[in-house]
Coordinates of C-alpha atoms in Angstrom, one line a residue:
X7 CA -10.8 -25.2 11.3
X8 CA -7.7 -23.1 11.1
X9 CA -5.1 -23.9 8.5
X10 CA -1.9 -22.5 7.1
X11 CA 0.6 -22.9 4.2
X12 CA 3.3 -25.5 4.7
X13 CA 5.8 -22.8 3.5
X14 CA 6.3 -20.6 6.5
X15 CA 7.8 -17.8 4.3
X16 CA 4.4 -17.6 2.6
X17 CA 2.7 -17.0 6.0
X18 CA -0.8 -17.7 4.6
X19 CA -3.4 -18.4 7.3
X20 CA -7.1 -18.8 7.1
X21 CA -10.0 -20.8 8.5
X22 CA -13.1 -22.6 7.3
X23 CA -15.2 -25.8 7.5
X24 CA -13.0 -27.7 5.0
X25 CA -9.3 -27.8 4.4
X26 CA -8.5 -26.6 0.8
X27 CA -6.0 -28.6 -1.2
X28 CA -3.6 -25.7 -2.1
X29 CA -2.5 -22.3 -0.8
X30 CA -4.1 -19.6 -2.9
X31 CA -1.0 -17.5 -2.6
X32 CA 1.8 -19.9 -3.6
X33 CA 0.1 -23.2 -4.5
X34 CA 1.8 -25.2 -1.8
X35 CA 0.0 -27.7 0.5
X36 CA -2.2 -26.4 3.4
X37 CA -1.9 -27.9 6.9
X38 CA -4.4 -27.9 9.7
X39 CA -3.2 -25.9 12.7
X40 CA -3.4 -26.7 16.4
X41 CA -4.7 -23.6 18.2
X42 CA -2.7 -24.5 21.3
X43 CA 0.5 -24.4 19.3
X44 CA -0.2 -21.1 17.5
X45 CA 2.1 -18.1 18.2
X46 CA 1.1 -14.5 18.5
X47 CA 2.4 -13.8 15.0
X48 CA 0.3 -16.8 13.7
X49 CA -2.8 -15.2 15.2
X50 CA -1.9 -11.9 13.6
X51 CA -1.5 -13.5 10.2
X52 CA -4.9 -15.1 10.6
X53 CA -6.4 -11.8 11.6
X54 CA -4.8 -10.1 8.6
X55 CA -6.7 -12.6 6.3
X56 CA -9.9 -11.2 7.6
X57 CA -8.9 -7.5 7.2
X58 CA -10.9 -7.0 4.0
X59 CA -13.6 -9.5 5.0
X60 CA -17.3 -8.8 5.5
X61 CA -18.4 -6.8 8.6
X62 CA -19.6 -10.0 10.3
X63 CA -16.0 -11.3 10.3
X64 CA -14.5 -8.1 11.7
X65 CA -15.1 -9.1 15.3
X66 CA -13.2 -12.4 14.7
X67 CA -10.3 -10.3 13.2
X68 CA -10.1 -8.2 16.3
X69 CA -10.3 -11.3 18.5
X70 CA -7.3 -12.7 16.6
X71 CA -5.3 -9.5 17.2
X72 CA -6.2 -9.6 20.9
X73 CA -5.0 -13.1 21.2
X74 CA -1.8 -12.2 19.4
X75 CA -1.3 -9.2 21.7
X76 CA -1.9 -11.5 24.8
X77 CA 0.8 -13.8 23.4
X78 CA 3.3 -11.0 23.1
X79 CA 3.2 -10.3 19.3
X80 CA 4.4 -6.8 18.6
X81 CA 2.8 -7.2 15.1
X82 CA -0.5 -8.1 16.7
X83 CA -0.4 -5.2 19.2
X84 CA 0.3 -2.7 16.3
X85 CA -2.5 -4.2 14.2
X86 CA -4.9 -4.0 17.2
X87 CA -3.9 -0.3 17.4
X88 CA -4.7 0.2 13.8
X89 CA -8.2 -1.3 14.3
X90 CA -8.7 1.1 17.3
X91 CA -7.6 4.1 15.3
X92 CA -9.7 3.3 12.2
X93 CA -12.7 1.8 14.1
X94 CA -12.2 -1.4 12.1
X95 CA -14.2 -4.2 13.8
X96 CA -14.3 -2.2 17.0
X97 CA -15.4 1.2 18.2
X98 CA -12.8 3.8 17.3
X99 CA -10.6 4.9 20.2
X100 CA -7.7 7.0 19.1
X101 CA -6.3 7.4 22.7
X102 CA -6.2 3.6 23.1
X103 CA -4.7 3.3 19.6
X104 CA -1.9 5.7 20.6
X105 CA -1.2 3.7 23.7
X106 CA -1.1 0.4 21.8
X107 CA 1.3 1.9 19.3
X108 CA 3.6 3.0 22.2
X109 CA 3.5 -0.6 23.6
X110 CA 4.3 -2.1 20.2
X111 CA 7.2 0.3 19.7
X112 CA 8.7 -0.8 23.0
X113 CA 8.3 -4.4 21.8
X114 CA 10.3 -3.6 18.6
X115 CA 7.6 -3.0 15.9
X116 CA 8.9 -0.7 13.2
X117 CA 5.5 -0.3 11.7
X118 CA 4.3 0.9 15.1
X119 CA 7.0 3.6 15.1
X120 CA 5.5 4.9 11.8
X121 CA 2.0 4.7 13.2
X122 CA 3.0 6.6 16.3
X123 CA 4.7 9.2 14.2
X124 CA 1.5 9.7 12.2
X125 CA -0.4 10.1 15.5
X126 CA 2.0 12.9 16.5
X127 CA 1.8 14.5 13.1
X128 CA -2.0 14.7 12.9
X129 CA -2.9 14.7 16.6
X130 CA -4.5 11.3 16.8
X131 CA -4.9 10.3 20.4
X132 CA -2.4 12.9 21.5
X133 CA -1.4 16.5 21.0
X134 CA 0.1 17.3 17.6
X135 CA 3.9 17.4 17.6
X136 CA 5.5 17.7 14.2
X137 CA 9.0 17.5 15.5
X138 CA 8.3 14.3 17.4
X139 CA 6.7 12.9 14.3
X140 CA 9.8 13.6 12.2
X141 CA 12.0 12.1 14.9
X142 CA 10.0 8.9 14.8
X143 CA 10.0 8.8 11.0
X144 CA 13.7 9.2 11.1
X145 CA 14.1 6.3 13.5
X146 CA 12.0 4.0 11.4
X147 CA 13.7 5.1 8.2
X148 CA 17.2 4.6 9.6
X149 CA 16.3 1.1 10.7
X150 CA 15.3 0.3 7.1
X151 CA 11.5 0.6 7.2
X152 CA 10.4 1.6 3.6
X153 CA 7.2 3.1 5.0
X154 CA 9.2 5.2 7.5
X155 CA 11.5 6.3 4.6
X156 CA 8.6 7.5 2.7
X157 CA 7.1 9.3 5.7
X158 CA 10.4 11.0 6.3
X159 CA 10.7 11.9 2.7
X160 CA 7.3 13.6 2.9
X161 CA 8.4 15.4 6.0
X162 CA 11.5 16.8 4.3
X163 CA 9.6 17.7 1.2
X164 CA 6.9 19.6 3.0
X165 CA 8.9 20.8 6.0
X166 CA 7.0 18.8 8.6
X167 CA 9.0 19.0 11.8
X168 CA 12.2 19.6 9.9
X169 CA 13.5 22.2 7.5
X170 CA 12.3 21.6 4.0
X171 CA 15.0 19.9 1.9
X172 CA 14.0 18.5 -1.5
X173 CA 17.3 16.7 -2.0
X174 CA 17.1 15.0 1.3
X175 CA 13.5 14.0 0.5
X176 CA 14.7 12.4 -2.7
X177 CA 17.4 10.6 -0.8
X178 CA 14.8 8.8 1.4
X179 CA 12.4 8.2 -1.6
X180 CA 15.4 6.5 -3.3
X181 CA 16.1 4.4 -0.2
X182 CA 12.5 3.1 -0.3
X183 CA 12.6 2.5 -4.1
X184 CA 15.8 0.5 -3.8
X185 CA 13.9 -1.8 -1.4
X186 CA 11.3 -2.4 -4.2
X187 CA 8.7 -0.5 -2.2
X188 CA 5.9 0.3 -4.6
X189 CA 5.2 3.9 -3.4
X190 CA 8.9 4.6 -3.3
X191 CA 9.5 3.5 -6.9
X192 CA 6.5 5.5 -8.1
X193 CA 7.4 8.7 -6.2
X194 CA 11.0 8.5 -7.5
X195 CA 9.6 8.4 -11.0
X196 CA 7.6 11.5 -10.2
X197 CA 10.7 13.3 -8.8
X198 CA 12.5 12.6 -12.1
X199 CA 9.4 13.6 -14.1
X200 CA 9.2 17.1 -12.5
X201 CA 12.8 17.6 -11.5
X202 CA 11.8 17.7 -7.9
X203 CA 15.0 17.4 -5.8
X204 CA 16.9 16.0 -8.8
X205 CA 17.6 17.0 -12.4
X206 CA 14.7 16.3 -14.6
X207 CA 15.2 13.1 -16.6
X208 CA 12.3 11.4 -18.5
X209 CA 14.3 8.2 -19.1
X210 CA 14.8 7.7 -15.4
X211 CA 11.1 8.6 -14.8
X212 CA 10.0 5.9 -17.2
X213 CA 12.3 3.4 -15.6
X214 CA 10.8 3.9 -12.2
X215 CA 7.3 4.1 -13.4
X216 CA 7.8 0.8 -15.1
X217 CA 9.3 -0.8 -12.0
X218 CA 6.4 0.4 -9.9
X219 CA 3.8 -0.6 -12.5
X220 CA 5.2 -4.1 -12.8
X221 CA 5.0 -4.4 -9.0
X222 CA 1.2 -3.6 -9.2
X223 CA 1.1 0.2 -8.5
X224 CA -1.9 1.3 -10.6
X225 CA -1.1 5.0 -10.7
X226 CA 2.3 4.1 -12.1
X227 CA 0.6 2.2 -14.9
X228 CA -1.3 5.3 -15.8
X229 CA 1.8 7.5 -15.8
X230 CA 3.7 4.9 -17.8
X231 CA 0.9 4.9 -20.4
X232 CA 1.1 8.7 -20.5
X233 CA 4.8 8.5 -21.2
X234 CA 4.1 6.2 -24.2
X235 CA 1.3 8.3 -25.4
X236 CA 3.4 11.5 -25.5
X237 CA 6.8 9.9 -26.2
X238 CA 8.4 11.2 -23.0
X239 CA 11.5 9.2 -22.2
X240 CA 10.4 6.4 -24.5
X241 CA 9.5 5.9 -28.2
X242 CA 5.9 7.1 -28.7
X243 CA 3.5 4.1 -29.0
X244 CA -0.3 4.3 -28.8
X245 CA -0.3 0.5 -28.6
X246 CA 1.8 0.5 -25.4
X247 CA -0.1 3.5 -24.0
X248 CA -3.4 1.6 -24.5
X249 CA -1.9 -1.6 -22.9
X250 CA -0.8 0.3 -19.8
X251 CA -4.0 2.3 -19.5
X252 CA -6.0 -1.0 -19.8
X253 CA -3.9 -2.5 -16.9
X254 CA -4.4 0.6 -14.8
X255 CA -8.1 0.6 -15.5
X256 CA -8.4 -3.1 -14.5
X257 CA -6.8 -2.1 -11.2
X258 CA -9.4 0.6 -10.7
X259 CA -7.4 3.7 -11.5
X260 CA -9.8 6.5 -12.6
X261 CA -7.3 8.3 -14.8
X262 CA -6.5 5.1 -16.7
X263 CA -10.3 4.6 -17.2
X264 CA -10.5 8.1 -18.6
X265 CA -7.5 7.6 -20.9
X266 CA -8.6 4.2 -22.0
X267 CA -12.0 5.6 -22.9
X268 CA -10.2 8.2 -25.0
X269 CA -8.3 5.5 -26.8
X270 CA -11.5 3.7 -27.7
X271 CA -13.2 6.9 -28.7
X272 CA -10.4 8.0 -31.1
X273 CA -9.2 4.5 -32.1
X274 CA -5.7 5.1 -30.6
X275 CA -3.8 1.8 -30.2
X276 CA -7.0 -0.1 -30.6
X277 CA -10.0 -0.4 -33.0
X278 CA -12.4 2.5 -32.4
X279 CA -15.4 1.5 -30.2
X280 CA -17.9 4.1 -29.0
X281 CA -19.6 1.4 -26.9
X282 CA -16.4 0.7 -25.0
X283 CA -15.7 4.4 -24.6
X284 CA -19.1 5.1 -23.2
X285 CA -18.8 2.1 -20.8
X286 CA -15.5 3.3 -19.4
X287 CA -16.8 6.9 -19.0
X288 CA -19.8 5.5 -17.1
X289 CA -17.6 3.3 -14.9
X290 CA -15.4 6.3 -14.1
X291 CA -18.4 8.3 -13.1
X292 CA -19.8 5.5 -11.0
X293 CA -22.8 4.8 -13.2
X294 CA -24.2 1.3 -13.0
X295 CA -25.4 0.1 -16.4
X296 CA -28.3 -2.3 -16.8
X297 CA -28.3 -5.3 -19.0

């Protein structure tokens, strides 16, 4: 049985033997879907639900994207290309992935423009062409794709297909950050931290680290904790540092695990606990503890 959230802006789709009462994303009612009425984008949304599923469900994911592509979904064609590129649920075929990205671009997919640019940058399914990659990043960025803006920012920062220009790189990072794009907000904080393309400003760095951290970017949680630990751009507070390191560690960030272990070891912002310190160091090193 295929079902979806009654709120189309939520765009949650899944399948199972029974119809759950509520959408796990927004809490709204779930409705049973009629396969004959499903659009290409509906099939893509269902396939996306299976993206992180067990290997046994990967074939079903690819089948969903194939159905989406058949129904003319640019989103589905692009995602099928990603599967082909990564070998996710299907044997990897970079040449086929490149072709699918080209088709999706012609159908209007901005994400496919970014994917095609990455193919040209790294020679995936085609000969490397840095200038073509930068051209595609620019196209996606100018049409408002935050991913495209970040790719173009990296191109300007590192001189990939364009002349290196730190200020222009920051311009595009800022554009992505203003769209509340997690990576963009975090990278803008880093730019202000190091004075990379802008004048160094710890207060601005803290602001953007906080924005990124509150949107769920784990590495930003770590950097914000560090700012509180050292008193950079904010009043020094071990309690706040501990709080952000803990949140970062819960999200799996290794630096946060290390720093949280230090807090427990030294009793910084929390009661000293050698047991917790040892546990976190073990987790960071990938040691599985018994008991």
